[in-house]
Short mmCIF file of C-alpha atoms in Angstrom, two decimals:
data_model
loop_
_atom_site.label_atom_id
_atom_site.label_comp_id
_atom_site.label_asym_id
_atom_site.label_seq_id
_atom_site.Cartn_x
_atom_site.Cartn_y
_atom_site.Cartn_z
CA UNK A 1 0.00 0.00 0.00
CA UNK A 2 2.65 2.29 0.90
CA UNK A 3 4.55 1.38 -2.00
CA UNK A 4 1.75 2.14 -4.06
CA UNK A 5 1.00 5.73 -2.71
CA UNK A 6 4.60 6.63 -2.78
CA UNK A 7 5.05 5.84 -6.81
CA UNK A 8 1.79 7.54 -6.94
CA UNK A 9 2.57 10.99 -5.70
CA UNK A 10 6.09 10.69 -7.10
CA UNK A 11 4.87 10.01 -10.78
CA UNK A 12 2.67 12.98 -10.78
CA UNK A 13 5.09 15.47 -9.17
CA UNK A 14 8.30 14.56 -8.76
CA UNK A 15 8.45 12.35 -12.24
CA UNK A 16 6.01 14.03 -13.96
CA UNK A 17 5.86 13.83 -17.55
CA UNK A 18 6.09 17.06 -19.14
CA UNK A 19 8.29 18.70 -16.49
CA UNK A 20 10.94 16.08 -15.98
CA UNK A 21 11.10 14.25 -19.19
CA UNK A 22 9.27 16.49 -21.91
CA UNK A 23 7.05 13.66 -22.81
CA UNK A 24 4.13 14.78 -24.72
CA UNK A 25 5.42 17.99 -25.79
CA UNK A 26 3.90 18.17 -29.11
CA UNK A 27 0.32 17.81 -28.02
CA UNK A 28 0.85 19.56 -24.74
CA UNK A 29 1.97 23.03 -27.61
CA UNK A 30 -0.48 21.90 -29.84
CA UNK A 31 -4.06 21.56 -27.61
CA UNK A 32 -3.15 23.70 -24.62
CA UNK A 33 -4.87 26.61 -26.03
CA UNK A 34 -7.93 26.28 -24.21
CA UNK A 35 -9.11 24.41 -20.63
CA UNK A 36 -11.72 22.13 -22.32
CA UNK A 37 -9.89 20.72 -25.22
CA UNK A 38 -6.82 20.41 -22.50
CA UNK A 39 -9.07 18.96 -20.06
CA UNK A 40 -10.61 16.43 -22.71
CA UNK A 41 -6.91 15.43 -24.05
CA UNK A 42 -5.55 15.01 -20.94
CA UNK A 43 -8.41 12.46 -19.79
CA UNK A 44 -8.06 10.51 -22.36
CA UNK A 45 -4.00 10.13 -21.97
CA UNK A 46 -4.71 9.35 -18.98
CA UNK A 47 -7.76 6.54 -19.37
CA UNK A 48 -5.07 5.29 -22.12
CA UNK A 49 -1.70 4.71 -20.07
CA UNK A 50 -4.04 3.02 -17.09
CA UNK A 51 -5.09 0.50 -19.95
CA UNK A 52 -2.06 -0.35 -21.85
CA UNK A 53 0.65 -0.25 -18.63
CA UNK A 54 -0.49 -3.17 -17.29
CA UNK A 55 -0.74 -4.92 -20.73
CA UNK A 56 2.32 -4.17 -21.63
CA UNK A 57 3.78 -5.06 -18.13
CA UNK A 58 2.18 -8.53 -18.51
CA UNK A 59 4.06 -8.89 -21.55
CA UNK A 60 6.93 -7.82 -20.89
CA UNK A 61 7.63 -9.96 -17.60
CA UNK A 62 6.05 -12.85 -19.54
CA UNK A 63 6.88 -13.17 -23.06
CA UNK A 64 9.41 -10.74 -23.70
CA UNK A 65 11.75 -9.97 -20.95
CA UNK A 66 15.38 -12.80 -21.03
CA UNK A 67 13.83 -15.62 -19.36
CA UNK A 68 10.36 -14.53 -19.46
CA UNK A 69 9.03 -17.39 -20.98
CA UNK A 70 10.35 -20.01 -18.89
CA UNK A 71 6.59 -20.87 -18.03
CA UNK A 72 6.77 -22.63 -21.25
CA UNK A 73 9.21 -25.10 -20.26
CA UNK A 74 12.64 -25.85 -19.86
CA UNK A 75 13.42 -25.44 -23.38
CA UNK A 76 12.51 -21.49 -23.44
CA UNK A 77 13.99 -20.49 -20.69
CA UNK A 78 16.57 -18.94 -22.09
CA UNK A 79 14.94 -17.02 -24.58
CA UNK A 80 15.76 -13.50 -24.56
CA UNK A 81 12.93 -11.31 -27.00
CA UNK A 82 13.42 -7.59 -25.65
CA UNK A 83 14.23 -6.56 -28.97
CA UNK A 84 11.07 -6.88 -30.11
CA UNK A 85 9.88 -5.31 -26.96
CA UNK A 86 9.59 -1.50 -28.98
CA UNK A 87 7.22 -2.72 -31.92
CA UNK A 88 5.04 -4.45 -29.30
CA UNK A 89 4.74 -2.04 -26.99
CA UNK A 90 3.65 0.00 -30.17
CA UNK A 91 1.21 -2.05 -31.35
CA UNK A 92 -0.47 -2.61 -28.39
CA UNK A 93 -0.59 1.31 -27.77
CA UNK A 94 -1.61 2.07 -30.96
CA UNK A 95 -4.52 -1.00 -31.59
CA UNK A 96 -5.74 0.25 -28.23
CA UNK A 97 -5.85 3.59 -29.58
CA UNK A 98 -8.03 2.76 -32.43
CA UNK A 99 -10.46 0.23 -29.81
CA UNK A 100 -11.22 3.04 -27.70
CA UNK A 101 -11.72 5.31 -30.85
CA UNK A 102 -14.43 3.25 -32.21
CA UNK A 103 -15.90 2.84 -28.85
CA UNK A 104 -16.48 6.52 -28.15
CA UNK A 105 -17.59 6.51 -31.87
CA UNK A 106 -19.91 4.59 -30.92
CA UNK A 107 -21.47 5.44 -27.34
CA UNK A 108 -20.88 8.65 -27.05
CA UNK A 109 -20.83 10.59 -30.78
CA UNK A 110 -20.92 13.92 -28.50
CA UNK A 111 -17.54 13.39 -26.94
CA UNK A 112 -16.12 11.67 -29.86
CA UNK A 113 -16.79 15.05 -31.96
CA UNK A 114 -15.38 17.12 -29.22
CA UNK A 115 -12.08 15.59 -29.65
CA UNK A 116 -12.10 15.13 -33.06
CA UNK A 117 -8.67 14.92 -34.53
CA UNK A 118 -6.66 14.45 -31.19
CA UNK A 119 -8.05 11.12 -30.15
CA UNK A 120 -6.37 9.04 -33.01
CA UNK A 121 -3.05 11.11 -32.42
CA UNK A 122 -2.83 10.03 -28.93
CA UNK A 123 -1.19 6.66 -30.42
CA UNK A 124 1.84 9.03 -30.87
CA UNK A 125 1.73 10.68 -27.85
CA UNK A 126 4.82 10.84 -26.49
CA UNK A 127 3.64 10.28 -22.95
CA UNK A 128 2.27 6.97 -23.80
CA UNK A 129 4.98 4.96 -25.07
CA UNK A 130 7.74 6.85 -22.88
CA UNK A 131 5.45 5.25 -19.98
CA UNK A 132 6.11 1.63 -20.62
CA UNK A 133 9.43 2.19 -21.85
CA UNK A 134 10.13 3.93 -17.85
CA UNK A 135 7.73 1.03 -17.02
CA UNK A 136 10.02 -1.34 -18.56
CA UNK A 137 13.59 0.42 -16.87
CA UNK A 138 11.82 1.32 -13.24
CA UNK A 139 11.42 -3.39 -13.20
CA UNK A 140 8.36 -2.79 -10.92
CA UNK A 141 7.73 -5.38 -8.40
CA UNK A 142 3.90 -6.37 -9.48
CA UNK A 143 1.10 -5.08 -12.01
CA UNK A 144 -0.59 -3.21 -9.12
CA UNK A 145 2.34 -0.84 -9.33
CA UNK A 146 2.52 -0.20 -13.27
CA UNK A 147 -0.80 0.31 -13.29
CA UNK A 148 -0.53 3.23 -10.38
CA UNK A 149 2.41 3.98 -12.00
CA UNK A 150 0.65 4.58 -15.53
CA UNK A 151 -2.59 6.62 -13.60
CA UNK A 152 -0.32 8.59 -11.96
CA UNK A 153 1.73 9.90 -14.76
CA UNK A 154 -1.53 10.79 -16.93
CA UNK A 155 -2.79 12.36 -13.83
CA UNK A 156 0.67 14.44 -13.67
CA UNK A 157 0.09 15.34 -17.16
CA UNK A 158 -3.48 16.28 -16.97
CA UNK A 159 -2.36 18.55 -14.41
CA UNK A 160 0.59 20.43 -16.74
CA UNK A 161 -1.63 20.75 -19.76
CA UNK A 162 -5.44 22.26 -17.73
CA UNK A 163 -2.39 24.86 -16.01
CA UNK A 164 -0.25 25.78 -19.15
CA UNK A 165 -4.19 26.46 -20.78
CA UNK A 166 -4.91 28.38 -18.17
CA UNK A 167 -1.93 30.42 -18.08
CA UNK A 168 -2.18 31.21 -22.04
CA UNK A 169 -5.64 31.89 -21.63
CA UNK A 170 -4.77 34.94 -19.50
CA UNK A 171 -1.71 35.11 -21.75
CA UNK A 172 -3.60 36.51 -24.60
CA UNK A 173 -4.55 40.24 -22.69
CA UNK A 174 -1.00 40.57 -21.87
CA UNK A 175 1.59 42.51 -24.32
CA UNK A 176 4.23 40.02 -25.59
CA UNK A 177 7.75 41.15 -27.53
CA UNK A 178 6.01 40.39 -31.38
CA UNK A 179 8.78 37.26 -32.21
CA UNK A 180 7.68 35.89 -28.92
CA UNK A 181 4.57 35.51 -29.20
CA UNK A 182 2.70 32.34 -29.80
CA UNK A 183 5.29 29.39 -29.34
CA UNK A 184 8.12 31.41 -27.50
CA UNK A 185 6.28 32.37 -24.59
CA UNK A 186 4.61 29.22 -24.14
CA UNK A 187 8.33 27.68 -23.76
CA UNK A 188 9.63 30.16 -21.33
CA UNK A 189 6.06 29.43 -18.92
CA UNK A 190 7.06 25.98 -19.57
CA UNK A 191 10.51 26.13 -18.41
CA UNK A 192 9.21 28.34 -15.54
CA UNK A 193 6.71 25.91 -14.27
CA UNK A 194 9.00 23.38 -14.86
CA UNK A 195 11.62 24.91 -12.18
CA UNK A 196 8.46 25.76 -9.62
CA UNK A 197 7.83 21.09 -9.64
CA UNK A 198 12.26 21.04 -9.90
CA UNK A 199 10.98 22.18 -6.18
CA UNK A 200 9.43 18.68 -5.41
CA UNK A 201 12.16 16.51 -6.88
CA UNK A 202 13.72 17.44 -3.20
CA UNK A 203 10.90 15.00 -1.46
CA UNK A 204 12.09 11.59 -0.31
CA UNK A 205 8.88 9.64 -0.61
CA UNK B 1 21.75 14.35 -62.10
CA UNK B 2 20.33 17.76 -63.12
CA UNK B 3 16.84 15.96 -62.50
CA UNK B 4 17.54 14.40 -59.42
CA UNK B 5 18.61 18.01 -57.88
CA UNK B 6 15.40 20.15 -59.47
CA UNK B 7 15.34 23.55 -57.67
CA UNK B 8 11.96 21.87 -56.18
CA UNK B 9 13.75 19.43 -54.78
CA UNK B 10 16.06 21.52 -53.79
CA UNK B 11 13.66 23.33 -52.05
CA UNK B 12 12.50 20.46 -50.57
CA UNK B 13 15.72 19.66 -48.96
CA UNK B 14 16.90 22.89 -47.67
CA UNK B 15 13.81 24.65 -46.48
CA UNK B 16 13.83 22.42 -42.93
CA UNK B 17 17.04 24.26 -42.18
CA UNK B 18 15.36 27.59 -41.67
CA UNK B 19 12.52 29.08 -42.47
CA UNK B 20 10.78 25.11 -42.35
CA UNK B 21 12.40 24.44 -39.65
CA UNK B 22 11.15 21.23 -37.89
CA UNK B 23 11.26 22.31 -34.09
CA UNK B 24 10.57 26.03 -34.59
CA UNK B 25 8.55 26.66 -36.95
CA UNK B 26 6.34 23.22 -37.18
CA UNK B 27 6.63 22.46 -33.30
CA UNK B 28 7.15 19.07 -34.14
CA UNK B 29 9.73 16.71 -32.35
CA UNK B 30 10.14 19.27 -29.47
CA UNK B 31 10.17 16.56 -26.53
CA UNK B 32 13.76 15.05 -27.45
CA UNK B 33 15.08 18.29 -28.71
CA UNK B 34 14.80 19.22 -25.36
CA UNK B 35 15.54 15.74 -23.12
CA UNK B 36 19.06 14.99 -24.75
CA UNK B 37 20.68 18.33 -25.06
CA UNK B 38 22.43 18.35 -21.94
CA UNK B 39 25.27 17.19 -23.48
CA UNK B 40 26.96 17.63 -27.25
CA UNK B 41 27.89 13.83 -28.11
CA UNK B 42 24.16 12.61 -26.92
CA UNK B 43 22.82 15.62 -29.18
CA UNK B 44 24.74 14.54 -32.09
CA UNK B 45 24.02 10.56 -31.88
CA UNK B 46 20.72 11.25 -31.45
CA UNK B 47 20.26 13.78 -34.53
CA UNK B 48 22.02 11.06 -36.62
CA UNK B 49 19.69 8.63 -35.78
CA UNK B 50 16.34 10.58 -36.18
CA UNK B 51 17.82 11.84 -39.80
CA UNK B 52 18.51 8.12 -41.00
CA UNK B 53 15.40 6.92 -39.22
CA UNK B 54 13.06 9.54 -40.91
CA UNK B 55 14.84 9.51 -44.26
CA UNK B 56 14.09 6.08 -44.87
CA UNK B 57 10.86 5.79 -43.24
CA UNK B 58 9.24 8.27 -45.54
CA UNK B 59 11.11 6.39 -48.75
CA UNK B 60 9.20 2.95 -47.30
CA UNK B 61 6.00 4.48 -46.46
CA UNK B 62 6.07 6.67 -50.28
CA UNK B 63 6.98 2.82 -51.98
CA UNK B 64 3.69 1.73 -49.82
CA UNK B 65 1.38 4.54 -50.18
CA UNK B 66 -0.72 3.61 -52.88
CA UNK B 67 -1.75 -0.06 -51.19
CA UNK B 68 -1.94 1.32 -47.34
CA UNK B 69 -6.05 1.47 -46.47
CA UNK B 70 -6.59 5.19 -45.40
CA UNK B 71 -8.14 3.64 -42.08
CA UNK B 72 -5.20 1.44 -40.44
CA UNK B 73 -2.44 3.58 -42.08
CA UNK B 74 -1.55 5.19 -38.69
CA UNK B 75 -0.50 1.82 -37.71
CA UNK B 76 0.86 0.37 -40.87
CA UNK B 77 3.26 3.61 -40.26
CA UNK B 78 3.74 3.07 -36.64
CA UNK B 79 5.00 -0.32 -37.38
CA UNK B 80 7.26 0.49 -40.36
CA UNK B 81 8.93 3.16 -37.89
CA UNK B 82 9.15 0.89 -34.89
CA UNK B 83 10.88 -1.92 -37.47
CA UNK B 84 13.56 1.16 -38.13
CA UNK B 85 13.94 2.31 -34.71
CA UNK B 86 14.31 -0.74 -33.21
CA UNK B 87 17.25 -1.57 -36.25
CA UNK B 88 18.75 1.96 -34.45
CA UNK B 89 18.83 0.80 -31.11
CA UNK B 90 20.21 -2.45 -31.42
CA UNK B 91 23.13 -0.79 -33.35
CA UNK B 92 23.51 1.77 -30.62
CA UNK B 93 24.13 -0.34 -28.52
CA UNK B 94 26.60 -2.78 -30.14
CA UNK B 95 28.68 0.34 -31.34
CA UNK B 96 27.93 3.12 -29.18
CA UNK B 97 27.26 1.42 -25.79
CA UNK B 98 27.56 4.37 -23.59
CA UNK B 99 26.05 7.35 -25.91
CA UNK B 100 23.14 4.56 -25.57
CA UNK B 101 22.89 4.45 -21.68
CA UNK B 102 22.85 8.59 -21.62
CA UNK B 103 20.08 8.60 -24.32
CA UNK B 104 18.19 6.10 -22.24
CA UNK B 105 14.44 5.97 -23.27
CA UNK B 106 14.81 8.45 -25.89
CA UNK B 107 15.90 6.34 -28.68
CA UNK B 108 12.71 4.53 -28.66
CA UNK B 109 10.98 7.40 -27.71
CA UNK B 110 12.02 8.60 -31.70
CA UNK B 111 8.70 5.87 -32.65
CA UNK B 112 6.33 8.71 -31.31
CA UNK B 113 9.11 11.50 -32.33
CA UNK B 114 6.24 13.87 -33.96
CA UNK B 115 8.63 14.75 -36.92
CA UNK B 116 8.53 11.45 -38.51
CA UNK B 117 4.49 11.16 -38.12
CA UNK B 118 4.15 14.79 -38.99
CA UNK B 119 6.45 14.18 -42.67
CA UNK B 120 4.70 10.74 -43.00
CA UNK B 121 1.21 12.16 -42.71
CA UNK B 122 1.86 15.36 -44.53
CA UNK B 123 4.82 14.17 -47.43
CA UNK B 124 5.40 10.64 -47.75
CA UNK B 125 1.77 10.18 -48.44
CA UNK B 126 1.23 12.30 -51.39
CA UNK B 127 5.20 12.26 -53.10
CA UNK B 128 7.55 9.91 -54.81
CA UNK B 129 10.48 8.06 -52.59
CA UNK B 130 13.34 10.10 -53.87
CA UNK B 131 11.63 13.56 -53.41
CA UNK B 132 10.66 11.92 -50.03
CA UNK B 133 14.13 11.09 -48.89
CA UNK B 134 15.29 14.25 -49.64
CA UNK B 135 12.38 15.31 -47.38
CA UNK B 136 13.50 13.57 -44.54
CA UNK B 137 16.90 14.00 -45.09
CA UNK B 138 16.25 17.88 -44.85
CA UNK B 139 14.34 17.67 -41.97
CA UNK B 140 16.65 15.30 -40.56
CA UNK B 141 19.37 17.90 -40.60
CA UNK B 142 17.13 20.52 -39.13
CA UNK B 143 16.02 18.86 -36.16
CA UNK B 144 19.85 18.12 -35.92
CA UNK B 145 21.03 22.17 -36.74
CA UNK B 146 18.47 22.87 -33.31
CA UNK B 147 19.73 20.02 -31.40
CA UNK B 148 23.63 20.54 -31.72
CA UNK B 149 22.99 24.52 -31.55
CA UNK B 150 21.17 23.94 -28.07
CA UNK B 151 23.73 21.19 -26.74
CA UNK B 152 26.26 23.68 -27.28
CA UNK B 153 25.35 26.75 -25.35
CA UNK B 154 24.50 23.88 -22.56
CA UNK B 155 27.41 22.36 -22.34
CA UNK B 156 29.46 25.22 -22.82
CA UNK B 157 27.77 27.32 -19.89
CA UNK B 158 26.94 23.96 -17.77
CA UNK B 159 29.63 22.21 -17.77
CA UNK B 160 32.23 24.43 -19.51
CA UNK B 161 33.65 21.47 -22.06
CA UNK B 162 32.62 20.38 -25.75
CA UNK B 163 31.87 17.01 -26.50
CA UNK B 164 33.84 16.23 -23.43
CA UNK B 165 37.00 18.21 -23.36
CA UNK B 166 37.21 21.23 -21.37
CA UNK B 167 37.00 24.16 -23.00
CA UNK B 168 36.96 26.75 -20.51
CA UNK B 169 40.71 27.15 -19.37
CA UNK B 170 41.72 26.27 -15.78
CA UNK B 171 42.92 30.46 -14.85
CA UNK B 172 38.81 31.19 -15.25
CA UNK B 173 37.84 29.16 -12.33
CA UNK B 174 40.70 30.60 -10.76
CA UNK B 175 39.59 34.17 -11.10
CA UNK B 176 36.29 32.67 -9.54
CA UNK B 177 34.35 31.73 -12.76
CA UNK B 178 31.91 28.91 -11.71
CA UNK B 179 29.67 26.70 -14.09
CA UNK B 180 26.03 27.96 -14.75
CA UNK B 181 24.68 24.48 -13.11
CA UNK B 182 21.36 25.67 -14.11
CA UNK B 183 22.03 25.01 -17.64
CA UNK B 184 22.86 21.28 -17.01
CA UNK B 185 18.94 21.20 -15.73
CA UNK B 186 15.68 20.12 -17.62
CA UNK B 187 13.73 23.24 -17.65
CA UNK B 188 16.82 25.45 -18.82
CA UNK B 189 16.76 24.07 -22.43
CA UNK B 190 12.82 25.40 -22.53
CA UNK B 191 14.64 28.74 -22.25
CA UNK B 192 17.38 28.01 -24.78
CA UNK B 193 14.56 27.20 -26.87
CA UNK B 194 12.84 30.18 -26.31
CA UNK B 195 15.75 32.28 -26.92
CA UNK B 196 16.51 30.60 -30.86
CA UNK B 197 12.85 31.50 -31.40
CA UNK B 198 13.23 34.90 -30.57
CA UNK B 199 16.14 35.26 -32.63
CA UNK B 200 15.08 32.96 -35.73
CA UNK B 201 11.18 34.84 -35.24
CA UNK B 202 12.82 38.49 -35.06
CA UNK B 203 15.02 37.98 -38.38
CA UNK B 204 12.16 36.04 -40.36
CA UNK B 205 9.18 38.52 -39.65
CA UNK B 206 5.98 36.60 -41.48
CA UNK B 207 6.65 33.56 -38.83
CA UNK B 208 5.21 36.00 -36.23
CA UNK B 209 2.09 35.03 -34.33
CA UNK B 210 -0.61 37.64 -34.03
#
C-alpha cells in the first residue's frame, strides 16, 4: 500500500511527464490553447496509459523480458525477446488507440466530436509509449504498481496541460515582444513551471 | 543528375534548415530536442539517428502509399517506424554502448518523435520516394542544426567542455568563474529554446504570431 501511494505521488510530481522528461510535448503546444480541449486530451492520456501499462507489463515480464518465458518449459527459458519489446509495446498502444476510438464513436458521438482529430493522435503521444518504456527500466515489483504507475503519470500530465491552458488563456490580454509571441512564450512558462515542480524533486517519498 | 537536384527538390531539402524548420517553426519533435541536449555527443548521436530513421521511413511508407487502407495507415506507419527504430537501437548499442545508456528511453521514444508522423502524414503520403528522402533528409538535418545549436550553449555554460573536453581554461575558475549548473537542468533548455525562437522569429518577420 505504501509502495503504491509513494510511486503515486512521485509520478505525478516529482516524475512528472512534461516537467521532468518532456514527454508529450507536441500535443501539450499543440491543444493547450484552451481548458476544455486540454481537459478532454488530458483524460483521455490518462484513461489510455491506465489500460495499456499493465498490458504491456504482462508482456513484458512474460513473453518478452530474457527468461520470461520459462513458463513454457525448460526449453525457453533462455529465450531473450526484448528486442522486439519496442514494436510491441507500439502495437499494443496504438490497436488500443483505435479500440477506444471506435468505442467513443460509438457510445458517445458527443464526446467523440469534441475531440475530433486528437483522439487518433494520442497513439503518438509521447507520454504513452515513454510510460512503458520507464515502465520497462523502473522493473516494478507487481502489475498493481505499473498500473498506479501509468494513472499517476496521466494524472501528472493532466495537471501540466489544464495549467499551461490556463496560463495562455490569460496570456492573450497581456503585451508580448512580437517574435515571442505564440510558441516562444509558451516555452519560457514551460521552463518556468518546470523549475516551480524542480521544487518537489527534493521530497524523499 | 540535373533531374535528381530540381530547384523543387532543392527546395524540398533545404527549407527544414530555416525558415521550415522542424522544431521552430512546425513544433514538431520538441520533446527530445529538449531531453538529450544536456550534453553535445548525446545531441549529435541522437540527430544522426532521427535523420537516417526519418529519411528512410518516408522512402518505405512513399513505396507503400498507394496499397496502405486510409483507415489502419496510422498503424501500418507506426510499425514500419518501430521496425527502423528498433534496427537503431540495437546498433547503438553494439557500437555506441555508452552514448546509448545517456540517451536512455529516448531512442525509442524517436517511434512517437512527432517529426517522422508529422512528414509521414503530410509528405510521404502524397510524393515519390526520392523527393521523399530528400524530405527527410532535410528535416533530418534541421532537427539536428536545433539540437547541436542547443547542446552547445548547454554544455558550454553547464559544464564548460565540448563534446567532453574542457574548453573553458583552468585560470577562469581561478579568477572565480563557476559553471552555470542551471544550464545542465531540464527546464533550462525550454529557455534556450525560447531564446533561438526569438532570434530565428525576429530575423524572419511573417513567422510571427498575431
Amino acid at each position: 500500500m505504501e509502495q503504491l501511494l509513494s510511486t503515486f505521488v512521485r509520478s505525478i510530481f516529482v516524475d512528472n511527464m512534461i516537467f521532468a522528461y518532456y514527454l508529450g510535448m507536441c500535443s501539450y503546444l499543440a491543444v493547450s490553447k484552451n481548458v476544455k480541449t486540454a481537459l478532454g486530451l488530458g483524460l483521455a492520456v490518462t484513461f489510455i496509459l491506465t489500460c495499456t501499462l499493465p498490458i504491456n507489463y504482462m508482456l513484458e515480464t512474460h513473453v518478452l523480458k530474457e527468461g520470461a518465458l520459462s513458463w513454457l518449459g525448460a526449453d525457453y527459458a533462455n529465450v531473450n525477446l526484448s528486442f522486439l519489446s519496442l514494436i510491441i509495446f507500439i502495437a499494443i498502444i496504438a490497436s488500443f488507440v483505435q479500440l477506444v476510438e471506435m468505442i467513443v464513436e460509438k457510445y458517445a458521438p458527443a464526446l467523440y466530436a469534441s475531440l475530433g482529430i486528437f483522439l487518433p493522435l494520442i497513439a503518438v503521444n509521447c507520454a504513452i509509449l515513454g510510460g512503458s518504456l520507464f515502465m520497462q527500466q523502473k522493473a516494478f515489483d507487481n502489475v498493481g504498481v505499473a498500473t498506479v504507475y501509468g494513472f499517476g503519470s496521466g494524472i501528472g500530465w493532466l495537471l501540466a496541460i489544464i495549467g499551461m491552458a490556463a496560463i495562455r488563456e490569460k496570456l492573450q490580454y497581456s503585451d508580448v515582444p512580437k517574435p515571442l509571441k505564440g510558441l516562444g512564450i509558451t516555452f519560457i512558462v514551460t521552463g518556468l513551471m518546470g523549475i516551480a515542480f524542480m521544487s518537489f524533486s527534493g521530497i524523499k517519498i | 543528375m540535373g533531374k535528381l537536384f530540381s530547384s523543387k527538390n532543392k527546395e524540398v531539402l533545404f527549407s527544414p534548415l530555416s525558415k521550415n524548420n522542424p522544431v521552430v517553426v512546425q513544433m514538431l519533435g520538441v520533446c527530445s530536442a529538449l531531453a538529450v541536449t544536456a550534453k553535445l555527443e548525446p545531441a549529435i548521436v541522437m540527430a544522426i539517428s532521427v535523420t537516417v530513421v526519418v529519411a528512410f521511413a518516408n522512402v518505405i511508407i512513399s513505396l507503400m502509399r498507394n496499397t496502405i487502407p486510409n483507415r489502419i495507415r496510422i498503424i501500418v506507419q507506426l510499425v514500419v517506424v518501430a521496425a527502423l527504430v528498433t534496427i537503431v537501437s540495437e546498433l547503438l548499442k553494439a557500437y555506441a554502448y555508452d552514448v546509448n545508456k545517456q540517451l536512455s528511453v529516448f531512442v525509442g521514444l524517436i517511434i512517437t518523435n512527432c517529426i517522422l508522423m508529422g512528414r509521414l502524414e503530410a509528405f510521404a503520403l502524397g510524393n515519390g520516394p526520392w523527393e521523399s528522402f530528400l524530405d527527410g533528409i532535410g528535416n533530418g538535418l534541421g532537427y539536428g542544426l536545433i539540437l547541436v545549436v542547443i547542446a552547445f550553449f548547454r554544455e558550454l555554460l553547464g559544464s564548460g567542455t565540448l563534446l567532453g573536453i574542457q574548453v573553458v581554461p583552468q585560470a577562469a575558475y581561478d579568477f572565480g568563474y563557476v559553471n552555470n549548473g542551471l544550464m545542465i537542468l531540464p527546464p533550462m533548455a525550454m529557455f534556450v529554446v525560447a531564446a533561438i525562437i526569438w532570434a530565428h522569429r525576429a530575423k524572419n518577420k511573417d513567422l510571427q504570431e498575431n
